[in-house]
Tab-separated table of C-alpha atoms in Angstrom:
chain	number	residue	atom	x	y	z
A	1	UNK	CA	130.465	238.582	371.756
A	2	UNK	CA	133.376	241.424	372.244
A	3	UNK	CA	132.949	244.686	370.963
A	4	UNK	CA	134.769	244.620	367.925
A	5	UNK	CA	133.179	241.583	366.606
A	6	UNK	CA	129.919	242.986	367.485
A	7	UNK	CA	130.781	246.048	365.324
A	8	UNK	CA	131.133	243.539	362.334
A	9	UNK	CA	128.401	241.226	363.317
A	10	UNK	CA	126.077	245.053	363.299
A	11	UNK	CA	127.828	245.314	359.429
A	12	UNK	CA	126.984	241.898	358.331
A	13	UNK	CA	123.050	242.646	359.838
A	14	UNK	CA	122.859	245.627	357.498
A	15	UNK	CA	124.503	244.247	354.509
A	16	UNK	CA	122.463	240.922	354.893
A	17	UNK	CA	119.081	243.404	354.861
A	18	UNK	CA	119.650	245.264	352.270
A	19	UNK	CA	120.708	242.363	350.106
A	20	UNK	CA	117.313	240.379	350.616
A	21	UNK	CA	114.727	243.609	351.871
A	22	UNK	CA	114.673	244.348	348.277
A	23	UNK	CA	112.660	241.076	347.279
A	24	UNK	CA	110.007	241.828	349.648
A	25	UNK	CA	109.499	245.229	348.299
A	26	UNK	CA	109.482	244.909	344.691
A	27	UNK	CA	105.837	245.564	344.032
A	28	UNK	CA	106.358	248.809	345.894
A	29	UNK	CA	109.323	250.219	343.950
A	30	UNK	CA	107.520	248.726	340.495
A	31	UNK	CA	104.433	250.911	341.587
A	32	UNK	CA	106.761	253.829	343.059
A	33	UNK	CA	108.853	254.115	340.015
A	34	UNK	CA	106.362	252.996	337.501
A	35	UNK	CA	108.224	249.829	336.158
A	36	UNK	CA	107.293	246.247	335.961
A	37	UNK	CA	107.901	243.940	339.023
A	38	UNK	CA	110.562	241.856	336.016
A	39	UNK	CA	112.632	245.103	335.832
A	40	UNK	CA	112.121	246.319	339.252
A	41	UNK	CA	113.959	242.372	339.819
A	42	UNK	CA	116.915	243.542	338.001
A	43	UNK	CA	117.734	245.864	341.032
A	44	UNK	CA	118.579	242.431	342.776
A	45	UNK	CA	120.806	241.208	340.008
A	46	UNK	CA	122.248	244.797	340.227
A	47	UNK	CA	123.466	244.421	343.895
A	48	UNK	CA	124.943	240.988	343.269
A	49	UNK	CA	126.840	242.805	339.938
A	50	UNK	CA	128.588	244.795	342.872
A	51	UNK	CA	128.975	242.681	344.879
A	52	UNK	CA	130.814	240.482	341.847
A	53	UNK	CA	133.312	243.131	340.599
A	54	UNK	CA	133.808	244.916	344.242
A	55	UNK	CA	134.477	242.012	346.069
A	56	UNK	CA	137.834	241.186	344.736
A	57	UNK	CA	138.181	245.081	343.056
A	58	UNK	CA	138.228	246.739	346.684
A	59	UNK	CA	140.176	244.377	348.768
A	60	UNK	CA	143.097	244.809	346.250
A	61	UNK	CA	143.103	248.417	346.049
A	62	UNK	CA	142.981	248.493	349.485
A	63	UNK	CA	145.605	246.178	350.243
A	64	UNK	CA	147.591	248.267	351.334
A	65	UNK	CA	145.922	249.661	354.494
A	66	UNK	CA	145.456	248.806	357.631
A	67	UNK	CA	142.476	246.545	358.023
A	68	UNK	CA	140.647	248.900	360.443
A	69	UNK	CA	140.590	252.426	358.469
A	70	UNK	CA	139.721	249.868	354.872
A	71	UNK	CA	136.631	248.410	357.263
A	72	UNK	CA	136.026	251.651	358.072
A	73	UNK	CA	135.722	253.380	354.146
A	74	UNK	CA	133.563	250.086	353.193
A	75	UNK	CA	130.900	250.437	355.698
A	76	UNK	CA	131.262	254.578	354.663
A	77	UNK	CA	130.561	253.151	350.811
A	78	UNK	CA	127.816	251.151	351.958
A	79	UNK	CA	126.389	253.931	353.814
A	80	UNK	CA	126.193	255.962	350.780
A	81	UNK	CA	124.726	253.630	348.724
A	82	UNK	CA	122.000	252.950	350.876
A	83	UNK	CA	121.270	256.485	351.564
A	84	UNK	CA	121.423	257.664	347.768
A	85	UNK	CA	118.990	254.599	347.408
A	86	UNK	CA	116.457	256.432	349.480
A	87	UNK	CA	116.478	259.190	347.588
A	88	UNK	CA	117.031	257.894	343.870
A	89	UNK	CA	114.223	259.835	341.685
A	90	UNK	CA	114.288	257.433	338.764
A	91	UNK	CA	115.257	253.723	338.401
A	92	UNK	CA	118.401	253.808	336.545
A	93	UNK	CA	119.830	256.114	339.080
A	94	UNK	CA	118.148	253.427	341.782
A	95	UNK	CA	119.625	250.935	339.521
A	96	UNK	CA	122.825	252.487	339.896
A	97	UNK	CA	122.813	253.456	343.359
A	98	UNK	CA	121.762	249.481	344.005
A	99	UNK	CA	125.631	248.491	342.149
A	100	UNK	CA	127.561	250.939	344.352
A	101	UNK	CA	125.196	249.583	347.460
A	102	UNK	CA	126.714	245.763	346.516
A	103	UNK	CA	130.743	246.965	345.463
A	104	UNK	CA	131.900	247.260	349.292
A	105	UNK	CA	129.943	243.422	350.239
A	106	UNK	CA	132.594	240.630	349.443
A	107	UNK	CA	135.223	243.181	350.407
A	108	UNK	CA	133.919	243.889	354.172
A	109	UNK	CA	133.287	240.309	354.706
A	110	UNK	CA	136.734	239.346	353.552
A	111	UNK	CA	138.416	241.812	355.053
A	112	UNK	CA	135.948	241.452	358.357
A	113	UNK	CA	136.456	237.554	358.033
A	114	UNK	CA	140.264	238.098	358.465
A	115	UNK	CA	140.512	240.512	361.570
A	116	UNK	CA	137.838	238.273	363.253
A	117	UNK	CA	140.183	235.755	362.803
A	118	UNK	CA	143.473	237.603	364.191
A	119	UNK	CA	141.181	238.730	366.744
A	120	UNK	CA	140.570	234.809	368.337
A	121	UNK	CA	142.415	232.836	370.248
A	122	UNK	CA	144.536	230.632	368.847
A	123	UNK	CA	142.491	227.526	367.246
A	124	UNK	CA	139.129	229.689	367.270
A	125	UNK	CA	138.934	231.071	364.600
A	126	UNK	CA	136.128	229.576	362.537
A	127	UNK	CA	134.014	230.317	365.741
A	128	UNK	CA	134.900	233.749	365.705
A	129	UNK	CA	134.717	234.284	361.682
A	130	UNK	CA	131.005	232.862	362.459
A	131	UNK	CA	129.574	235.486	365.005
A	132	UNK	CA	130.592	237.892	362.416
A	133	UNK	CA	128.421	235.989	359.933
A	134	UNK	CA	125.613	235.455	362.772
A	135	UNK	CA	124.632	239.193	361.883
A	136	UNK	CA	124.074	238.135	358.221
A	137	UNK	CA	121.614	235.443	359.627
A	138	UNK	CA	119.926	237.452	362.079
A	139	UNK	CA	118.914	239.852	359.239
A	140	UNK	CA	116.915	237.054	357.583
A	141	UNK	CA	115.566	236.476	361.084
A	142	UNK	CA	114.691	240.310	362.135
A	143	UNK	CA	116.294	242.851	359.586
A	144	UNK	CA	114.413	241.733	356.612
A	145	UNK	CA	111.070	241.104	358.024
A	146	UNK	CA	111.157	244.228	359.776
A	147	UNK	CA	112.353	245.936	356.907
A	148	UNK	CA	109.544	244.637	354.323
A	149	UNK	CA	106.710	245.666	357.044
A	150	UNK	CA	108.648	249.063	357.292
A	151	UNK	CA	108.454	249.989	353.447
A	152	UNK	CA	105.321	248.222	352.676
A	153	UNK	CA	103.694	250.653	355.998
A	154	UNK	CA	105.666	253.525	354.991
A	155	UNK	CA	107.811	253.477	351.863
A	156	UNK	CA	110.559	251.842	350.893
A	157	UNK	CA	112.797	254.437	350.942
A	158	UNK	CA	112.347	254.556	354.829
A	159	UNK	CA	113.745	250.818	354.763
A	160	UNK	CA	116.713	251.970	352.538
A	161	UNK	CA	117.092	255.156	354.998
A	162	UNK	CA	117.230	252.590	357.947
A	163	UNK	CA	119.806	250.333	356.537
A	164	UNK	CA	122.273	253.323	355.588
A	165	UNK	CA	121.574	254.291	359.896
A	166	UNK	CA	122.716	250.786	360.467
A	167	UNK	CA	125.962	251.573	357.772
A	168	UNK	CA	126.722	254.294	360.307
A	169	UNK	CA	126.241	252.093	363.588
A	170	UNK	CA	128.846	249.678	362.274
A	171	UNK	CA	131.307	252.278	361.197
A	172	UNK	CA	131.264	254.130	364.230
A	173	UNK	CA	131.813	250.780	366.194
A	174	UNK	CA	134.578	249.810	364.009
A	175	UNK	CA	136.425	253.116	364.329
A	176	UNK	CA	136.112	253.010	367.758
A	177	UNK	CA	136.961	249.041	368.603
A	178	UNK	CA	138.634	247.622	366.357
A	179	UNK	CA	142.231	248.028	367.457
A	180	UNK	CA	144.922	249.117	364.872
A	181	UNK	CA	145.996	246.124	363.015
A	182	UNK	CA	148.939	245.995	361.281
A	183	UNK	CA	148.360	245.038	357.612
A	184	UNK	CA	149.939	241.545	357.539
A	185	UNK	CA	149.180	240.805	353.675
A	186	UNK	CA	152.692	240.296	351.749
A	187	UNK	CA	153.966	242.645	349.656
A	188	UNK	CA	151.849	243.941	346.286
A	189	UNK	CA	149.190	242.415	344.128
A	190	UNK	CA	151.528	240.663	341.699
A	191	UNK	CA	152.630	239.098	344.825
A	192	UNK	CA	149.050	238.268	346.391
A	193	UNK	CA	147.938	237.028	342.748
A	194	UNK	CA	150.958	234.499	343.030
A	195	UNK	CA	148.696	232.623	345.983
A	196	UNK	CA	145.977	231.948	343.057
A	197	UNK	CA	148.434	229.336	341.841
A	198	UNK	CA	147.405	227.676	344.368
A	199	UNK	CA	145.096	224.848	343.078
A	200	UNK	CA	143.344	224.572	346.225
A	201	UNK	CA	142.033	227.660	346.196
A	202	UNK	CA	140.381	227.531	342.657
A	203	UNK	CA	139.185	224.231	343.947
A	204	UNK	CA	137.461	225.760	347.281
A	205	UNK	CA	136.118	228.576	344.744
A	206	UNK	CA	134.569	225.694	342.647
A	207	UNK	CA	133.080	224.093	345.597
A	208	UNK	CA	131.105	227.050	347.157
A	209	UNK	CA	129.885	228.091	343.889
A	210	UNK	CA	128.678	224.595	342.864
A	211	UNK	CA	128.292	223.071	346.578
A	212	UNK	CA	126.589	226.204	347.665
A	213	UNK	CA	124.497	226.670	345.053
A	214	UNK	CA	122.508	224.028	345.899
A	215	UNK	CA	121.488	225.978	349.001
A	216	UNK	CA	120.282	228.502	347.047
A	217	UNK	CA	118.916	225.983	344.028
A	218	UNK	CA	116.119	225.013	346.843
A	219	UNK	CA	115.681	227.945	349.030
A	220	UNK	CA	115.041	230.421	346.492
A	221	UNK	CA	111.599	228.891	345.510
A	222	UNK	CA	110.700	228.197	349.181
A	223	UNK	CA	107.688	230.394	348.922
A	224	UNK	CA	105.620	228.599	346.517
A	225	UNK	CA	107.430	225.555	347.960
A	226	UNK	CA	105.828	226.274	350.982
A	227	UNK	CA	101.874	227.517	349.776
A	228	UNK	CA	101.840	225.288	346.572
A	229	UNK	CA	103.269	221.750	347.480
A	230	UNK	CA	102.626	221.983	351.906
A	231	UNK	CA	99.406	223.793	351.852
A	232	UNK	CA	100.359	227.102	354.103
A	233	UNK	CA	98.695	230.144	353.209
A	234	UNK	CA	100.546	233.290	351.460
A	235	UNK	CA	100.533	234.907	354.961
A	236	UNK	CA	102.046	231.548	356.943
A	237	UNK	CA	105.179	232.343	354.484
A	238	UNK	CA	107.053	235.289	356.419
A	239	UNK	CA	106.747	233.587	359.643
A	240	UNK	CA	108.205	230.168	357.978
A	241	UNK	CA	111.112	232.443	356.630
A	242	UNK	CA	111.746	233.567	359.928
A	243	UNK	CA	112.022	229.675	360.983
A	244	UNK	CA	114.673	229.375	357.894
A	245	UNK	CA	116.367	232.037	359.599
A	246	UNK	CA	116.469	230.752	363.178
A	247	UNK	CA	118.452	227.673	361.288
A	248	UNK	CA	120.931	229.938	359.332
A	249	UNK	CA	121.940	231.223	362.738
A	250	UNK	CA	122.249	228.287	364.404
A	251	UNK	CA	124.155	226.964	360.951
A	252	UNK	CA	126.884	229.494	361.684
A	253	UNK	CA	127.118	228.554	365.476
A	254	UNK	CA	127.221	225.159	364.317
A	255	UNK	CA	129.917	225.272	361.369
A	256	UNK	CA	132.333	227.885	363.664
A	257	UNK	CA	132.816	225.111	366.298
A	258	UNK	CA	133.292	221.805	363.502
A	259	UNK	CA	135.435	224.047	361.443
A	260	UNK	CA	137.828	224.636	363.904
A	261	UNK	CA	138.388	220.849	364.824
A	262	UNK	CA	138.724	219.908	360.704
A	263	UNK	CA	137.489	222.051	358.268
A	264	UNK	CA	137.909	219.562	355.628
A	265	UNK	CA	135.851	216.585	357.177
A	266	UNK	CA	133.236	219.116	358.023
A	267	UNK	CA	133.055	219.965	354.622
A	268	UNK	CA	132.957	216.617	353.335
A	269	UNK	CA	130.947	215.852	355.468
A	270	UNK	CA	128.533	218.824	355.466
A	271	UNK	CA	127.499	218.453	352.045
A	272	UNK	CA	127.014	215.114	351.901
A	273	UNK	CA	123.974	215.667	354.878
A	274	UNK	CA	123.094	218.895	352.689
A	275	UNK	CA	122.429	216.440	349.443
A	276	UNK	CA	120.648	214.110	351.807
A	277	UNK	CA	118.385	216.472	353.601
A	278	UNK	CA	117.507	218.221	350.363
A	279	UNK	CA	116.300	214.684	348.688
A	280	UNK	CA	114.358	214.366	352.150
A	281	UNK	CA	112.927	217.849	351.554
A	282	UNK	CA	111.432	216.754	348.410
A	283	UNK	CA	109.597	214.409	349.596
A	284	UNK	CA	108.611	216.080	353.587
A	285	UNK	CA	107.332	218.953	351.815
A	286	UNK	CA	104.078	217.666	351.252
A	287	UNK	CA	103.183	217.425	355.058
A	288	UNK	CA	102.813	221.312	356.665
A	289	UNK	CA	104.561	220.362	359.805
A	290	UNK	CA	107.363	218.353	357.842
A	291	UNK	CA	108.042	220.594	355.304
A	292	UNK	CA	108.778	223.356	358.249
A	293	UNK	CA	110.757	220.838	360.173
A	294	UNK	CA	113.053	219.753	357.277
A	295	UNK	CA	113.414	223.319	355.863
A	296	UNK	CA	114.945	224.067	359.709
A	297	UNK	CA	117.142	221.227	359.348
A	298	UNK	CA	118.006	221.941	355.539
A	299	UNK	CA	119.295	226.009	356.000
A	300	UNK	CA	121.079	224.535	359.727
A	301	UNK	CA	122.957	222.484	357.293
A	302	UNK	CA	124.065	224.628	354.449
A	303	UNK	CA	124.994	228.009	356.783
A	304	UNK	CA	127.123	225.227	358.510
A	305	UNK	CA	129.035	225.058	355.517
A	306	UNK	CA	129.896	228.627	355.104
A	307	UNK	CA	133.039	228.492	357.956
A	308	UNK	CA	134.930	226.121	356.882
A	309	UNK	CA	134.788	226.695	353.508
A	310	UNK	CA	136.024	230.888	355.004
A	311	UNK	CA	138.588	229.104	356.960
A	312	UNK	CA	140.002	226.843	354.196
A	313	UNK	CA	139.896	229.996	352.070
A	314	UNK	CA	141.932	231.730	354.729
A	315	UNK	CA	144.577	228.792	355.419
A	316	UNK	CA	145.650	228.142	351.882
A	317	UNK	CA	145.952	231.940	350.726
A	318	UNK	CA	149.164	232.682	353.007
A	319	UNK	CA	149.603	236.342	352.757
A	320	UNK	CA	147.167	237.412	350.575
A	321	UNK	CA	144.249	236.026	352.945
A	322	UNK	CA	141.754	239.192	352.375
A	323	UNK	CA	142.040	239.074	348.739
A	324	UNK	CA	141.017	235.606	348.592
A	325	UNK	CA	138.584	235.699	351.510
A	326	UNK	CA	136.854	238.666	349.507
A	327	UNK	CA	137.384	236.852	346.297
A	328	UNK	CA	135.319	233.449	347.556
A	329	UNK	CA	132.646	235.592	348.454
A	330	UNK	CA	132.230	236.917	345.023
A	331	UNK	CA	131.802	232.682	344.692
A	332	UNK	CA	129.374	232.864	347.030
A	333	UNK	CA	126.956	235.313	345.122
A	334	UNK	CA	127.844	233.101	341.959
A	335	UNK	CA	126.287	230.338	343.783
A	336	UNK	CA	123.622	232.370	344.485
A	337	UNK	CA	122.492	233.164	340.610
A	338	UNK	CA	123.598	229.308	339.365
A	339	UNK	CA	121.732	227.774	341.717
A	340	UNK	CA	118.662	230.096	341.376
A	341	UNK	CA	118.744	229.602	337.686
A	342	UNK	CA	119.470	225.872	337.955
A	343	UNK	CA	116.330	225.215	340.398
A	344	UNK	CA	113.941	227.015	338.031
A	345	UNK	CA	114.708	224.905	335.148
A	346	UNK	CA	112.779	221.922	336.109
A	347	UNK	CA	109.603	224.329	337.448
A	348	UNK	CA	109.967	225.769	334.060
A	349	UNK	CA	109.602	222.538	332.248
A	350	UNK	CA	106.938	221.140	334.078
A	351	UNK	CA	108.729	219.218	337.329
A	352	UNK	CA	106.770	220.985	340.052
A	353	UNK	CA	108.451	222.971	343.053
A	354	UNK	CA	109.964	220.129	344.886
A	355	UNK	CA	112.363	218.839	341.780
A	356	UNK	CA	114.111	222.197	342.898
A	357	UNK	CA	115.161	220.546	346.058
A	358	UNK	CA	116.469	217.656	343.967
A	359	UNK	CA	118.467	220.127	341.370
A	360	UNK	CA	119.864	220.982	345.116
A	361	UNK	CA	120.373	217.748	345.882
A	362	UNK	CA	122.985	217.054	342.662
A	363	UNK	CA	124.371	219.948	343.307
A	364	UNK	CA	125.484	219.097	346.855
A	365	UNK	CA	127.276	215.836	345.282
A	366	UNK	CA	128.937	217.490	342.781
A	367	UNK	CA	130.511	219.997	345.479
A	368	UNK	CA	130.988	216.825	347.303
A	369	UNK	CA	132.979	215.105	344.566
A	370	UNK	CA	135.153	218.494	343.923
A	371	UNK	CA	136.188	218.366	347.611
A	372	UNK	CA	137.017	215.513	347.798
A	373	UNK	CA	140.130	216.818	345.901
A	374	UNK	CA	140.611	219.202	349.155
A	375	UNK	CA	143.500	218.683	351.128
A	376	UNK	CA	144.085	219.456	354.644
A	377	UNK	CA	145.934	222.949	354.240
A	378	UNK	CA	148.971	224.062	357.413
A	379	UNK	CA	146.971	226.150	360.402
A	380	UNK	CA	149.047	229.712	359.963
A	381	UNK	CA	148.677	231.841	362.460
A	382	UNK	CA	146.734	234.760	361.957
A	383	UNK	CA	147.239	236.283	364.888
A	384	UNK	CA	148.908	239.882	364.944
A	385	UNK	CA	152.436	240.505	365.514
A	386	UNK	CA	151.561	242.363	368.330
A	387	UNK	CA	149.572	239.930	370.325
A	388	UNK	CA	151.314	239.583	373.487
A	389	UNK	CA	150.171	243.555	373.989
A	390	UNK	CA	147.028	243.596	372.270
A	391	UNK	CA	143.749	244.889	374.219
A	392	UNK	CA	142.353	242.142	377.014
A	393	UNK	CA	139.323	241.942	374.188
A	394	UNK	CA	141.688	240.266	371.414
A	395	UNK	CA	143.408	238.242	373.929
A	396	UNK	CA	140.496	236.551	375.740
A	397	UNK	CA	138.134	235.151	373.378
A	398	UNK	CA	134.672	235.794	371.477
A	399	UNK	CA	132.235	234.754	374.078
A	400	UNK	CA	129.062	235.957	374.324
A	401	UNK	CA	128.453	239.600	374.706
């Protein structure tokens, strides 16, 4: 991985920790701030307000500035969020401090998202977009784990201080490796709004907020998935996220290098195995070793889905590409509450924990069925004007660092 994708990938690590630390440490800030784990929740549903509104907010009123100093402010944002998070004496000013901590999310993705891409060589994009993302993974993997032992041994304001450390990490390496970009969106926001007219991109919005909400339909009841219906104990549970992690990275790997060949077919065909796996989840998740196995497969399969639904995103918005990039991953934390709220239903009513997996399951055709609709968009070239002179970094690939 080259340095300035690395300096994204170390952005993506802290934004993907401090977007799922705080579930771990609920009970600790409910104790800490004397409120009730339910309300301490809300501080989740706060981040993913930001994350809503600043997605889309920020990349337009940033539009028109060079990619690197915009990266640059977001990460700053984030920083401060995190940091007045550690330090919040009440919970409505943690509350608070939680909404500014998600406003700069969907913006440093999409913006991040696009530069990786001008950054690869031609026709490697989706690979490169996806070591970016690989830092969002490996925080499920390391970040959040170590994060929930680090507040639960200490505080969780130490976690919170940690994560804004990482915020200055990323913004340092941006500053210093990311070369100077010219901004290549067209002309102003009435302009980039015109590319919504685009039906394909309302479609592609439709399909990672349905089609990837079934990801998050199953996955967000894994726990008692996991202690209820295959028998593991309440301690087996971090270890088993860990494993769901291990596939989200290798998801990303995965969907960089299909994307790239035909991001459409890989979407078709990526959630039609996520709808199958989930129905095989259902039923696997009564066997320890199964269940563990299939929940591997099952988050492989839906992370591969994120890149070419980015890259699609990116080939049919020509010229306003960050502001729709930003924009699907306000979808993406859509997908995240609708699919959460969808796989309760049946616990609520009665169902058991594996009818979650089957909510998931729908939910995969129905994204299916809406992409069908996709067409294969033109390849533009996202590549900077300056390209024949750009640093040896931006000309030779995104191998490994």
């Amino acid at each position: 991985m080259r340095l300035p994708v690395f300096s994204l990938a170390v952005g993506a690590f802290g934004i993907g920790m401090t977007e799922f630390v705080a579930m771990g440490l609920l009970p600790d800030i409910a104790t800490s701030l004397h409120v009730s784990i339910t309300a301490a929740g809300l501080l989740i549903s706060a981040y993913a307000l930001g994350v809503v509104v600043g997605a889309p907010t920020l990349a337009a009123l940033t539009r028109h500035l060079k990619p690197k100093p915009v990266l640059t402010l977001l990460m700053a944002l984030f920083t401060l969020g995190n940091l007045l998070s550690a330090v919040a004496p009440s919970y409505p000013l943690l509350m608070l401090t939680r909404l500014l901590s998600g406003l700069p999310h969907g913006a440093f993705f999409g913006v991040g998202a696009v530069v990786a891409a001008r950054l690869a060589p031609r026709g490697r994009e989706a690979q490169t977009m996806a070591l970016v993302f690989l830092g969002l993974s490996f925080a499920n993997v390391v970040g959040v784990p170590f994060g929930t032992w680090l507040g639960q041994t200490f505080s969780w304001r130490v976690t919170f201080a940690v994560v804004a450390l990482i915020g200055v990490l990323s913004a340092l390496g941006v500053w210093r490796w990311i070369p100077d970009l010219d901004n290549n969106q067209a002309g102003g926001l009435r302009q980039q709004l015109r590319a919504f007219r685009n039906p394909q991109l309302w479609r592609i919005m439709a399909v990672t907020v349905i089609g990837f909400g079934s990801m998050f339909a199953a996955f967000s009841y894994v726990a008692p998935l996991m202690t209820e219906v295959a028998g593991f104990r309440a301690a087996a549970v971090t270890p088993i996220l860990m494993v769901a992690g291990l596939g989200m990275m290798a998801g990303n790997l995965i969907g960089g290098r299909v994307a790239d060949r035909a991001p459409r077919r890989a979407t078709l065909a990526l959630l039609a195995a996520l709808a199958a796996i989930l129905v095989v989840l259902s039923f696997a998740a009564h066997g320890p070793v199964t269940a563990v196995v299939t929940l591997f497969l099952f988050t492989t399969i839906a992370f591969s889905l994120a890149s070419p639904l980015q890259l699609i995103t990116l080939q049919s918005a020509r010229g306003a590409e960050t502001l729709a990039a930003a924009t699907n991953q306000s979808a993406f934390n859509l997908a995240n509450a609708l699919g959460a709220f969808l796989g309760g239903l049946p616990i609520a009513a009665g169902y058991g924990y594996t009818a979650s997996a089957l909510v998931g399951a729908g939910l995969a055709v129905a994204g299916l069925l809406i992409a069908l609709g996709l067409r294969d968009a033109p390849r533009p070239s996202l590549q900077p004007a300056e390209a024949p002179t750009a640093p040896a970094y931006a000309r030779g690939g995104s191998g490994g660092a």
